Coordinates of C-alpha atoms in Angstrom, one line a residue:
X28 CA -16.2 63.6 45.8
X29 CA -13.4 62.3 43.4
X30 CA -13.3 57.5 43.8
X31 CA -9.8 56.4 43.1
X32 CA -9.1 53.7 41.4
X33 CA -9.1 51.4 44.3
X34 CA -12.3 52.4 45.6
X35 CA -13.7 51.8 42.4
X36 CA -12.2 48.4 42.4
X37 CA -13.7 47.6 45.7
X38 CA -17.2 48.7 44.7
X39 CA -16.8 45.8 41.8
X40 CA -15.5 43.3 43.9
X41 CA -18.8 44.0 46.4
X42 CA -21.1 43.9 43.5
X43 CA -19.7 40.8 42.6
X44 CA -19.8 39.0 45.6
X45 CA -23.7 40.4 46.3
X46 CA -24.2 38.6 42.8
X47 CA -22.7 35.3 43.5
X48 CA -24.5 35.2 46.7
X49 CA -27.5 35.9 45.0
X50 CA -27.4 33.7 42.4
X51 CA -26.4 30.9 45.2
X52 CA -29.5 32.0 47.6
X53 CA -31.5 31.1 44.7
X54 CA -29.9 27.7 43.7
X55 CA -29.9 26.7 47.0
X56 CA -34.2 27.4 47.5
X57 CA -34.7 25.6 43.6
X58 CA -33.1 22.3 45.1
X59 CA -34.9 22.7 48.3
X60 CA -38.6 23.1 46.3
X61 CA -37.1 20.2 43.7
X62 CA -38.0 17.2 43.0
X63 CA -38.2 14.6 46.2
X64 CA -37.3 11.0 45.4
X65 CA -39.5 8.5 46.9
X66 CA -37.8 4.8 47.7
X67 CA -39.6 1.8 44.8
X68 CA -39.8 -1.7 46.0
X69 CA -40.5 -4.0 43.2
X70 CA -42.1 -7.2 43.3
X71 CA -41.9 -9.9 40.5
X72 CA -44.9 -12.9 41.2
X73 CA -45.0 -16.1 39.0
X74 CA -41.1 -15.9 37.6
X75 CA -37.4 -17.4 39.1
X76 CA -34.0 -16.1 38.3
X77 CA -32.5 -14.8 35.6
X78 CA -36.2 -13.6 34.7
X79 CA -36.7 -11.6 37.5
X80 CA -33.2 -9.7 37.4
X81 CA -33.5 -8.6 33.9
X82 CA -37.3 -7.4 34.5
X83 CA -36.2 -5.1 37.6
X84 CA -32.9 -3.8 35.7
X85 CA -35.3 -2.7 32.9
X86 CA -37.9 -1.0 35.4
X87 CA -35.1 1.1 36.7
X88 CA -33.5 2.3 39.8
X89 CA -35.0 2.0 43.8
X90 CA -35.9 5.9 43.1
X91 CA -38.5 7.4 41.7
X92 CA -39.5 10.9 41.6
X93 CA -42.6 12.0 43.9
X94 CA -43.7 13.6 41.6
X95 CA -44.5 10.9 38.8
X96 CA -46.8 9.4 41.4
X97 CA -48.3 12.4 42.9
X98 CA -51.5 11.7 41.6
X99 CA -53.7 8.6 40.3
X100 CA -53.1 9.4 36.8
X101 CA -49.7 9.3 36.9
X102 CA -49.6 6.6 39.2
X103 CA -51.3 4.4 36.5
X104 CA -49.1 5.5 33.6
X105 CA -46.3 4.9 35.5
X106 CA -47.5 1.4 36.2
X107 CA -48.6 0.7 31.9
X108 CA -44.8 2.1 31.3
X109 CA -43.8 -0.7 34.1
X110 CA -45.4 -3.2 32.7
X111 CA -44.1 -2.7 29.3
X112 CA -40.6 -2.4 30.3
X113 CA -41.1 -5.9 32.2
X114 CA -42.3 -7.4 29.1
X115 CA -39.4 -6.1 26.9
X116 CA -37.1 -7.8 29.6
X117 CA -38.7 -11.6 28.6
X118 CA -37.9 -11.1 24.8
X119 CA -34.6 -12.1 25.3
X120 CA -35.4 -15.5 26.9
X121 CA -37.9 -16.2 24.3
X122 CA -41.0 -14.6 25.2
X123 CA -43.0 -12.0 23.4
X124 CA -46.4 -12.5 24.6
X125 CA -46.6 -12.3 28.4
X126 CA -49.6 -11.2 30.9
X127 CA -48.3 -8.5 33.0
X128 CA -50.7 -7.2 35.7
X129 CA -49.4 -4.4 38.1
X130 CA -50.0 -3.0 41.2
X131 CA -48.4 0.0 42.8
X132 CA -48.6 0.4 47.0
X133 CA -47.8 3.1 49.0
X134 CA -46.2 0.8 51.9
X135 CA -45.1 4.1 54.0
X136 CA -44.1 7.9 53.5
X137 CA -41.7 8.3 50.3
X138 CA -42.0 4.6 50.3
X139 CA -44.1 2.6 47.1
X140 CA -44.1 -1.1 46.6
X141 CA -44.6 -2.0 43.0
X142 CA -46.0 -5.4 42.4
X143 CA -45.7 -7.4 39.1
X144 CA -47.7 -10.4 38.8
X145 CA -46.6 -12.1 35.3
X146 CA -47.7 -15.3 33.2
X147 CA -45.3 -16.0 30.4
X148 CA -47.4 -17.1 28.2
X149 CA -45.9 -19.4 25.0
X150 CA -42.7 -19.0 24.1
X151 CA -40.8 -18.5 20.5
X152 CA -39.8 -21.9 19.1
X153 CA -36.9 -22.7 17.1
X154 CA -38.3 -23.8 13.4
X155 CA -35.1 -24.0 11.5
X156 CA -31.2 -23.9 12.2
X157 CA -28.7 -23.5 9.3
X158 CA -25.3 -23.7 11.7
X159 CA -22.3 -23.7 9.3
X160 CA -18.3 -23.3 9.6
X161 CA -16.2 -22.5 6.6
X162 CA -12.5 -22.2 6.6
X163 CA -9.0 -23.6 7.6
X164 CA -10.4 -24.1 11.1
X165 CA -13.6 -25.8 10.4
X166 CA -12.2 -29.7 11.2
X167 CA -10.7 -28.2 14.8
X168 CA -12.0 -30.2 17.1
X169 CA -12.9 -27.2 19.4
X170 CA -15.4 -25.8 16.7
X171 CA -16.6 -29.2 15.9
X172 CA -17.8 -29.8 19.2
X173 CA -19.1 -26.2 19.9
X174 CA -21.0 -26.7 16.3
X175 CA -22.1 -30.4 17.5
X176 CA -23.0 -29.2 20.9
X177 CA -24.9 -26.6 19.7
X178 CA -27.5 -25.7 22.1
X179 CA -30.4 -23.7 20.4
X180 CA -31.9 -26.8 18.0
X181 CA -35.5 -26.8 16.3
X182 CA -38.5 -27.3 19.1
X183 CA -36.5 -25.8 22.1
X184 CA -37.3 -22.2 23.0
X185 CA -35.5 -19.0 21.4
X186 CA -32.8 -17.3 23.9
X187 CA -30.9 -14.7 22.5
X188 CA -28.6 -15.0 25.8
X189 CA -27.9 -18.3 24.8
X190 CA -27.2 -17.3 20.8
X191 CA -25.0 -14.1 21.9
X192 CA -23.0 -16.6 24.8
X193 CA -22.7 -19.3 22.0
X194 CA -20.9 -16.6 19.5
X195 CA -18.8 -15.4 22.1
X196 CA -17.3 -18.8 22.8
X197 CA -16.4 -19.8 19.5
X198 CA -14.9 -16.8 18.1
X199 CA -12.9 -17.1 21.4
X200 CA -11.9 -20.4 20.7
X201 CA -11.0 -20.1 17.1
X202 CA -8.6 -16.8 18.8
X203 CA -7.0 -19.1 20.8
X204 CA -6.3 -21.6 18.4
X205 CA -4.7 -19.0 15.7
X206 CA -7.8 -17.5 13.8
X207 CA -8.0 -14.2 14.7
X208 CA -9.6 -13.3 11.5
X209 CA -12.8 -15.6 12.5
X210 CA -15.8 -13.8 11.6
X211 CA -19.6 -14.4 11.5
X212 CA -20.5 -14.4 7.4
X213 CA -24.1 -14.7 8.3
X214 CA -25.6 -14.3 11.7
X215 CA -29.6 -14.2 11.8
X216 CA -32.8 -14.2 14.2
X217 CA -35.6 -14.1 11.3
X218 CA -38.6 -14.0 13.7
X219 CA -41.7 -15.0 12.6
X220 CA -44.4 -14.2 16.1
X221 CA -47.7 -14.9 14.1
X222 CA -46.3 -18.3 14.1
X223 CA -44.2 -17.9 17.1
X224 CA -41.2 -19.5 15.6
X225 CA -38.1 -18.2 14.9
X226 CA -35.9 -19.4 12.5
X227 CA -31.4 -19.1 12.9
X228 CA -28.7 -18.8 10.8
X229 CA -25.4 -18.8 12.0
X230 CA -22.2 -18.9 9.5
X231 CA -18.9 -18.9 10.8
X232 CA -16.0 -18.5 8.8
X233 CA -12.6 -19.1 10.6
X234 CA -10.3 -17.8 7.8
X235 CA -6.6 -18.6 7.7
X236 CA -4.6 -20.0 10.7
X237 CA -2.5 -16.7 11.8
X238 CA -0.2 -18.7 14.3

């Protein structure tokens, strides 16, 4: 029996579409035997606000994969990877050397509570400030009072918030006031933890006036 060309066509198209099928049959059972996501609760005891945010937008999302806590072993390593993500959440705001204990709770199906129970500890001390301002702008009153006003001086605690805010306001200001070209010539954190000091330097150079 002779196929034209049609009928040949045909047959192609069918294979084809018994492929596709296929191949979405499959896809469709790997997502239904994938990965559930369970709902996470977390818990911060012993801290107030902004601590707290910054230690549950380190920890993640208000999912977590079944499977990371389908057993007691992983249960615990994803509590020790928890508990360091919280305490890389308080080095911005000065500390380095908190107590993090953790708890993780199964408060209903698919649901977990985990519970963070932190003491801060010390925090890192300012030691030393060298605050400079070179340039045509350094007399403008705007960067005289942001340079007398200055916020992080010796014996109050580090905050790199507070240093990042403070370098965005006066390169602002010096924009505003016509020098564009302001730049930082020097801008360090030169941490010392065995002392638990931290030492700054901060150089701003305005450059010319541009308008």
């Amino acid at each position: 029996m002779l196929f034209s060309e049609f009928d040949n066509r045909d047959c192609r198209l069918q294979a084809h579409l018994i492929l596709s099928r296929a191949i979405l049959l499959i896809a469709l059972l790997l997502s239904s035997a994938g990965v559930r996501s369970d709902t996470l609760g977390v818990e911060v005891q012993g801290l107030k606000e902004p601590l707290v945010a910054n230690i549950k937008a380190h920890i993640g999302s208000e999912w977590v994969s079944s499977v990371s806590l389908s057993s007691q072993r992983r249960r615990d390593r994803f509590r020790l990877q928890a508990e360091n993500r919280a305490a890389k959440a308080l080095r911005p705001f000065g500390y380095y050397f908190p107590k993090i204990k953790s708890t993780l709770l199964r408060a209903e199906q698919q649901s977990w509570i985990l519970k963070l129970s932190v003491t801060l500890g010390e925090p890192v001390k300012v030691r030393q400030l060298l605050l400079d301002v070179k340039g045509e702008g350094k007399d403008s009153n705007t960067i005289v009072d942001w340079k007398t006003n200055w916020p992080l001086v010796p014996g109050v605690t580090l905050n790199h918030v507070t240093w990042e805010q403070q370098k965005e306001s006066v390169l602002t200001s010096a924009g505003e006031r016509g020098y564009l070209s302001a730049i930082f010539e020097k801008s360090e954190i030169r941490l010392d933890l065995e002392q638990n000091v931290a030492d700054l330097v901060l150089v701003l150079h305005t450059g010319p006036r541009a308008v």
